[in-house]
Amino acid sequence: MPFNANANRILYDHRNKKLPLAILIHHNFFFSCIYAISIAASSFEKWRKFDSTNSLNSSLLLPVYWTWVVVEALRLYSGQRGILLDRVPELVAFFLLSFFPQSFIVLYMGFLQETILVWDRWINVIMMAALFIEVGLTLIFLRSISKRENNI
């Protein structure tokens, strides 16, 4: 079998594009735990101390939070599994879950509520930045997978 320098280069580039996303997903697991605790404390504080004049806002807070918790667990699992196994379906699920429900939920939690506490806005800005960086790195990694599969 002849030595194929181009194939080795593609594999090397593929591994280099995999690492930043894997590190970000790993650290995002811990940040998501901190985010979940702080948003839960914030929601409890809003429920306990502030009278909401908008009943829709107060009735949406808890279901939106629990939707975020469930989808975040599924999102991080599919992202970690997709990275470890180089599987396109899991990475596409990670991409779609990152973009569709999570970004809108974080936007609602940080900016669209009636009462926004001081730490709400900042922790949601950090989470939104992490989501957009993950979306960009996932697109780069998916292109790398398709390029590797087409050339090898």
PDB file of N, CA and C in Angstrom, residues 9-71:
ATOM      1  N   ARG A   9      -2.475  13.970   6.132  1.00  0.00           N
ATOM      2  CA  ARG A   9      -2.709  15.384   6.424  1.00  0.00           C
ATOM      3  C   ARG A   9      -4.180  15.640   6.780  1.00  0.00           C
ATOM      4  N   ILE A  10      -5.097  14.997   6.057  1.00  0.00           N
ATOM      5  CA  ILE A  10      -6.527  15.150   6.333  1.00  0.00           C
ATOM      6  C   ILE A  10      -6.870  14.607   7.713  1.00  0.00           C
ATOM      7  N   LEU A  11      -6.302  13.440   8.060  1.00  0.00           N
ATOM      8  CA  LEU A  11      -6.539  12.881   9.399  1.00  0.00           C
ATOM      9  C   LEU A  11      -5.978  13.789  10.489  1.00  0.00           C
ATOM     10  N   TYR A  12      -4.802  14.353  10.249  1.00  0.00           N
ATOM     11  CA  TYR A  12      -4.197  15.267  11.224  1.00  0.00           C
ATOM     12  C   TYR A  12      -5.062  16.519  11.400  1.00  0.00           C
ATOM     13  N   ASP A  13      -5.536  17.090  10.304  1.00  0.00           N
ATOM     14  CA  ASP A  13      -6.410  18.267  10.380  1.00  0.00           C
ATOM     15  C   ASP A  13      -7.715  17.935  11.081  1.00  0.00           C
ATOM     16  N   HIS A  14      -8.245  16.737  10.815  1.00  0.00           N
ATOM     17  CA  HIS A  14      -9.492  16.308  11.442  1.00  0.00           C
ATOM     18  C   HIS A  14      -9.332  16.224  12.966  1.00  0.00           C
ATOM     19  N   ARG A  15      -8.250  15.662  13.426  1.00  0.00           N
ATOM     20  CA  ARG A  15      -8.012  15.561  14.877  1.00  0.00           C
ATOM     21  C   ARG A  15      -7.829  16.934  15.506  1.00  0.00           C
ATOM     22  N   ASN A  16      -7.187  17.847  14.797  1.00  0.00           N
ATOM     23  CA  ASN A  16      -6.995  19.197  15.333  1.00  0.00           C
ATOM     24  C   ASN A  16      -8.311  19.969  15.413  1.00  0.00           C
ATOM     25  N   LYS A  17      -9.251  19.685  14.538  1.00  0.00           N
ATOM     26  CA  LYS A  17     -10.544  20.364  14.594  1.00  0.00           C
ATOM     27  C   LYS A  17     -11.463  19.733  15.627  1.00  0.00           C
ATOM     28  N   LYS A  18     -11.181  18.497  16.001  1.00  0.00           N
ATOM     29  CA  LYS A  18     -11.993  17.783  16.979  1.00  0.00           C
ATOM     30  C   LYS A  18     -11.701  18.256  18.398  1.00  0.00           C
ATOM     31  N   LEU A  19     -10.469  18.563  18.692  1.00  0.00           N
ATOM     32  CA  LEU A  19     -10.044  18.852  20.058  1.00  0.00           C
ATOM     33  C   LEU A  19     -10.704  20.086  20.676  1.00  0.00           C
ATOM     34  N   PRO A  20     -10.758  21.247  20.014  1.00  0.00           N
ATOM     35  CA  PRO A  20     -11.395  22.403  20.667  1.00  0.00           C
ATOM     36  C   PRO A  20     -12.864  22.172  21.004  1.00  0.00           C
ATOM     37  N   LEU A  21     -13.591  21.496  20.125  1.00  0.00           N
ATOM     38  CA  LEU A  21     -14.997  21.214  20.397  1.00  0.00           C
ATOM     39  C   LEU A  21     -15.143  20.245  21.563  1.00  0.00           C
ATOM     40  N   ALA A  22     -14.283  19.227  21.623  1.00  0.00           N
ATOM     41  CA  ALA A  22     -14.333  18.268  22.734  1.00  0.00           C
ATOM     42  C   ALA A  22     -14.039  18.957  24.067  1.00  0.00           C
ATOM     43  N   ILE A  23     -13.069  19.850  24.079  1.00  0.00           N
ATOM     44  CA  ILE A  23     -12.742  20.585  25.303  1.00  0.00           C
ATOM     45  C   ILE A  23     -13.889  21.499  25.704  1.00  0.00           C
ATOM     46  N   LEU A  24     -14.482  22.183  24.739  1.00  0.00           N
ATOM     47  CA  LEU A  24     -15.589  23.095  25.038  1.00  0.00           C
ATOM     48  C   LEU A  24     -16.805  22.345  25.569  1.00  0.00           C
ATOM     49  N   ILE A  25     -17.124  21.195  24.982  1.00  0.00           N
ATOM     50  CA  ILE A  25     -18.259  20.409  25.480  1.00  0.00           C
ATOM     51  C   ILE A  25     -17.977  19.908  26.886  1.00  0.00           C
ATOM     52  N   HIS A  26     -16.752  19.495  27.140  1.00  0.00           N
ATOM     53  CA  HIS A  26     -16.377  19.026  28.478  1.00  0.00           C
ATOM     54  C   HIS A  26     -16.550  20.132  29.525  1.00  0.00           C
ATOM     55  N   HIS A  27     -16.047  21.306  29.235  1.00  0.00           N
ATOM     56  CA  HIS A  27     -16.172  22.414  30.190  1.00  0.00           C
ATOM     57  C   HIS A  27     -17.594  22.945  30.265  1.00  0.00           C
ATOM     58  N   ASN A  28     -18.331  22.838  29.169  1.00  0.00           N
ATOM     59  CA  ASN A  28     -19.713  23.303  29.180  1.00  0.00           C
ATOM     60  C   ASN A  28     -20.585  22.430  30.082  1.00  0.00           C
ATOM     61  N   PHE A  29     -20.209  21.175  30.275  1.00  0.00           N
ATOM     62  CA  PHE A  29     -20.943  20.330  31.221  1.00  0.00           C
ATOM     63  C   PHE A  29     -20.899  20.935  32.621  1.00  0.00           C
ATOM     64  N   PHE A  30     -19.726  21.349  33.052  1.00  0.00           N
ATOM     65  CA  PHE A  30     -19.589  21.942  34.391  1.00  0.00           C
ATOM     66  C   PHE A  30     -20.252  23.313  34.465  1.00  0.00           C
ATOM     67  N   PHE A  31     -20.111  24.102  33.402  1.00  0.00           N
ATOM     68  CA  PHE A  31     -20.760  25.407  33.391  1.00  0.00           C
ATOM     69  C   PHE A  31     -22.277  25.260  33.376  1.00  0.00           C
ATOM     70  N   SER A  32     -22.787  24.240  32.687  1.00  0.00           N
ATOM     71  CA  SER A  32     -24.232  24.008  32.665  1.00  0.00           C
ATOM     72  C   SER A  32     -24.758  23.656  34.048  1.00  0.00           C
ATOM     73  N   CYS A  33     -23.972  22.932  34.829  1.00  0.00           N
ATOM     74  CA  CYS A  33     -24.384  22.634  36.211  1.00  0.00           C
ATOM     75  C   CYS A  33     -24.469  23.925  37.028  1.00  0.00           C
ATOM     76  N   ILE A  34     -23.472  24.783  36.893  1.00  0.00           N
ATOM     77  CA  ILE A  34     -23.482  26.067  37.594  1.00  0.00           C
ATOM     78  C   ILE A  34     -24.641  26.928  37.104  1.00  0.00           C
ATOM     79  N   TYR A  35     -24.863  26.926  35.798  1.00  0.00           N
ATOM     80  CA  TYR A  35     -25.960  27.694  35.200  1.00  0.00           C
ATOM     81  C   TYR A  35     -27.304  27.205  35.731  1.00  0.00           C
ATOM     82  N   ALA A  36     -27.488  25.892  35.792  1.00  0.00           N
ATOM     83  CA  ALA A  36     -28.758  25.329  36.263  1.00  0.00           C
ATOM     84  C   ALA A  36     -29.031  25.716  37.712  1.00  0.00           C
ATOM     85  N   ILE A  37     -28.012  25.665  38.545  1.00  0.00           N
ATOM     86  CA  ILE A  37     -28.185  26.027  39.958  1.00  0.00           C
ATOM     87  C   ILE A  37     -28.482  27.516  40.101  1.00  0.00           C
ATOM     88  N   SER A  38     -27.765  28.354  39.367  1.00  0.00           N
ATOM     89  CA  SER A  38     -27.984  29.800  39.506  1.00  0.00           C
ATOM     90  C   SER A  38     -29.345  30.220  38.939  1.00  0.00           C
ATOM     91  N   ILE A  39     -29.761  29.618  37.838  1.00  0.00           N
ATOM     92  CA  ILE A  39     -31.066  29.962  37.279  1.00  0.00           C
ATOM     93  C   ILE A  39     -32.188  29.428  38.174  1.00  0.00           C
ATOM     94  N   ALA A  40     -31.983  28.260  38.779  1.00  0.00           N
ATOM     95  CA  ALA A  40     -32.980  27.737  39.721  1.00  0.00           C
ATOM     96  C   ALA A  40     -33.105  28.661  40.929  1.00  0.00           C
ATOM     97  N   ALA A  41     -31.967  29.119  41.463  1.00  0.00           N
ATOM     98  CA  ALA A  41     -32.001  30.052  42.591  1.00  0.00           C
ATOM     99  C   ALA A  41     -32.650  31.368  42.192  1.00  0.00           C
ATOM    100  N   SER A  42     -32.332  31.831  41.000  1.00  0.00           N
ATOM    101  CA  SER A  42     -32.917  33.070  40.498  1.00  0.00           C
ATOM    102  C   SER A  42     -34.426  32.935  40.319  1.00  0.00           C
ATOM    103  N   SER A  43     -34.864  31.811  39.756  1.00  0.00           N
ATOM    104  CA  SER A  43     -36.300  31.596  39.559  1.00  0.00           C
ATOM    105  C   SER A  43     -37.029  31.509  40.892  1.00  0.00           C
ATOM    106  N   PHE A  44     -36.429  30.834  41.854  1.00  0.00           N
ATOM    107  CA  PHE A  44     -37.042  30.743  43.178  1.00  0.00           C
ATOM    108  C   PHE A  44     -37.115  32.122  43.822  1.00  0.00           C
ATOM    109  N   GLU A  45     -36.069  32.916  43.675  1.00  0.00           N
ATOM    110  CA  GLU A  45     -36.045  34.277  44.233  1.00  0.00           C
ATOM    111  C   GLU A  45     -37.120  35.144  43.596  1.00  0.00           C
ATOM    112  N   LYS A  46     -37.279  35.025  42.281  1.00  0.00           N
ATOM    113  CA  LYS A  46     -38.315  35.797  41.587  1.00  0.00           C
ATOM    114  C   LYS A  46     -39.711  35.362  42.038  1.00  0.00           C
ATOM    115  N   TRP A  47     -39.896  34.063  42.190  1.00  0.00           N
ATOM    116  CA  TRP A  47     -41.192  33.543  42.610  1.00  0.00           C
ATOM    117  C   TRP A  47     -41.527  33.967  44.034  1.00  0.00           C
ATOM    118  N   ARG A  48     -40.502  34.028  44.905  1.00  0.00           N
ATOM    119  CA  ARG A  48     -40.727  34.320  46.316  1.00  0.00           C
ATOM    120  C   ARG A  48     -40.877  35.812  46.598  1.00  0.00           C
ATOM    121  N   LYS A  49     -40.081  36.638  45.963  1.00  0.00           N
ATOM    122  CA  LYS A  49     -40.024  38.056  46.340  1.00  0.00           C
ATOM    123  C   LYS A  49     -40.793  39.001  45.438  1.00  0.00           C
ATOM    124  N   PHE A  50     -40.908  38.672  44.178  1.00  0.00           N
ATOM    125  CA  PHE A  50     -41.478  39.632  43.236  1.00  0.00           C
ATOM    126  C   PHE A  50     -42.875  39.202  42.827  1.00  0.00           C
ATOM    127  N   ASP A  51     -43.795  40.173  42.820  1.00  0.00           N
ATOM    128  CA  ASP A  51     -45.134  39.919  42.309  1.00  0.00           C
ATOM    129  C   ASP A  51     -45.123  40.171  40.811  1.00  0.00           C
ATOM    130  N   SER A  52     -45.457  39.165  40.073  1.00  0.00           N
ATOM    131  CA  SER A  52     -45.476  39.303  38.624  1.00  0.00           C
ATOM    132  C   SER A  52     -46.826  39.848  38.185  1.00  0.00           C
ATOM    133  N   THR A  53     -46.781  40.924  37.416  1.00  0.00           N
ATOM    134  CA  THR A  53     -48.027  41.484  36.886  1.00  0.00           C
ATOM    135  C   THR A  53     -48.480  40.732  35.644  1.00  0.00           C
ATOM    136  N   ASN A  54     -47.573  40.007  35.048  1.00  0.00           N
ATOM    137  CA  ASN A  54     -47.880  39.245  33.849  1.00  0.00           C
ATOM    138  C   ASN A  54     -48.004  37.767  34.229  1.00  0.00           C
ATOM    139  N   SER A  55     -49.193  37.217  34.144  1.00  0.00           N
ATOM    140  CA  SER A  55     -49.380  35.819  34.528  1.00  0.00           C
ATOM    141  C   SER A  55     -48.715  34.871  33.543  1.00  0.00           C
ATOM    142  N   LEU A  56     -48.607  35.268  32.277  1.00  0.00           N
ATOM    143  CA  LEU A  56     -47.932  34.433  31.297  1.00  0.00           C
ATOM    144  C   LEU A  56     -46.460  34.264  31.659  1.00  0.00           C
ATOM    145  N   ASN A  57     -45.820  35.345  32.082  1.00  0.00           N
ATOM    146  CA  ASN A  57     -44.415  35.291  32.457  1.00  0.00           C
ATOM    147  C   ASN A  57     -44.208  34.356  33.644  1.00  0.00           C
ATOM    148  N   SER A  58     -45.038  34.458  34.649  1.00  0.00           N
ATOM    149  CA  SER A  58     -44.860  33.608  35.828  1.00  0.00           C
ATOM    150  C   SER A  58     -45.208  32.155  35.529  1.00  0.00           C
ATOM    151  N   SER A  59     -46.125  31.908  34.604  1.00  0.00           N
ATOM    152  CA  SER A  59     -46.464  30.525  34.278  1.00  0.00           C
ATOM    153  C   SER A  59     -45.462  29.891  33.319  1.00  0.00           C
ATOM    154  N   LEU A  60     -44.693  30.676  32.601  1.00  0.00           N
ATOM    155  CA  LEU A  60     -43.692  30.147  31.683  1.00  0.00           C
ATOM    156  C   LEU A  60     -42.357  29.828  32.349  1.00  0.00           C
ATOM    157  N   LEU A  61     -42.073  30.454  33.454  1.00  0.00           N
ATOM    158  CA  LEU A  61     -40.740  30.365  34.048  1.00  0.00           C
ATOM    159  C   LEU A  61     -40.338  28.929  34.380  1.00  0.00           C
ATOM    160  N   LEU A  62     -41.162  28.211  35.083  1.00  0.00           N
ATOM    161  CA  LEU A  62     -40.820  26.852  35.489  1.00  0.00           C
ATOM    162  C   LEU A  62     -40.773  25.868  34.317  1.00  0.00           C
ATOM    163  N   PRO A  63     -41.768  25.831  33.421  1.00  0.00           N
ATOM    164  CA  PRO A  63     -41.654  24.905  32.280  1.00  0.00           C
ATOM    165  C   PRO A  63     -40.466  25.192  31.370  1.00  0.00           C
ATOM    166  N   VAL A  64     -40.140  26.455  31.181  1.00  0.00           N
ATOM    167  CA  VAL A  64     -38.988  26.795  30.340  1.00  0.00           C
ATOM    168  C   VAL A  64     -37.699  26.326  31.002  1.00  0.00           C
ATOM    169  N   TYR A  65     -37.599  26.487  32.303  1.00  0.00           N
ATOM    170  CA  TYR A  65     -36.405  26.036  33.020  1.00  0.00           C
ATOM    171  C   TYR A  65     -36.244  24.521  32.901  1.00  0.00           C
ATOM    172  N   TRP A  66     -37.293  23.760  33.133  1.00  0.00           N
ATOM    173  CA  TRP A  66     -37.190  22.309  33.076  1.00  0.00           C
ATOM    174  C   TRP A  66     -36.967  21.825  31.643  1.00  0.00           C
ATOM    175  N   THR A  67     -37.503  22.519  30.678  1.00  0.00           N
ATOM    176  CA  THR A  67     -37.205  22.179  29.285  1.00  0.00           C
ATOM    177  C   THR A  67     -35.721  22.374  29.011  1.00  0.00           C
ATOM    178  N   TRP A  68     -35.161  23.465  29.517  1.00  0.00           N
ATOM    179  CA  TRP A  68     -33.737  23.706  29.331  1.00  0.00           C
ATOM    180  C   TRP A  68     -32.912  22.582  29.976  1.00  0.00           C
ATOM    181  N   VAL A  69     -33.275  22.169  31.176  1.00  0.00           N
ATOM    182  CA  VAL A  69     -32.518  21.130  31.883  1.00  0.00           C
ATOM    183  C   VAL A  69     -32.521  19.822  31.084  1.00  0.00           C
ATOM    184  N   VAL A  70     -33.687  19.390  30.620  1.00  0.00           N
ATOM    185  CA  VAL A  70     -33.788  18.126  29.885  1.00  0.00           C
ATOM    186  C   VAL A  70     -33.051  18.209  28.550  1.00  0.00           C
ATOM    187  N   VAL A  71     -33.272  19.282  27.821  1.00  0.00           N
ATOM    188  CA  VAL A  71     -32.633  19.417  26.504  1.00  0.00           C
ATOM    189  C   VAL A  71     -31.118  19.585  26.652  1.00  0.00           C
TER     190      VAL A  71
END
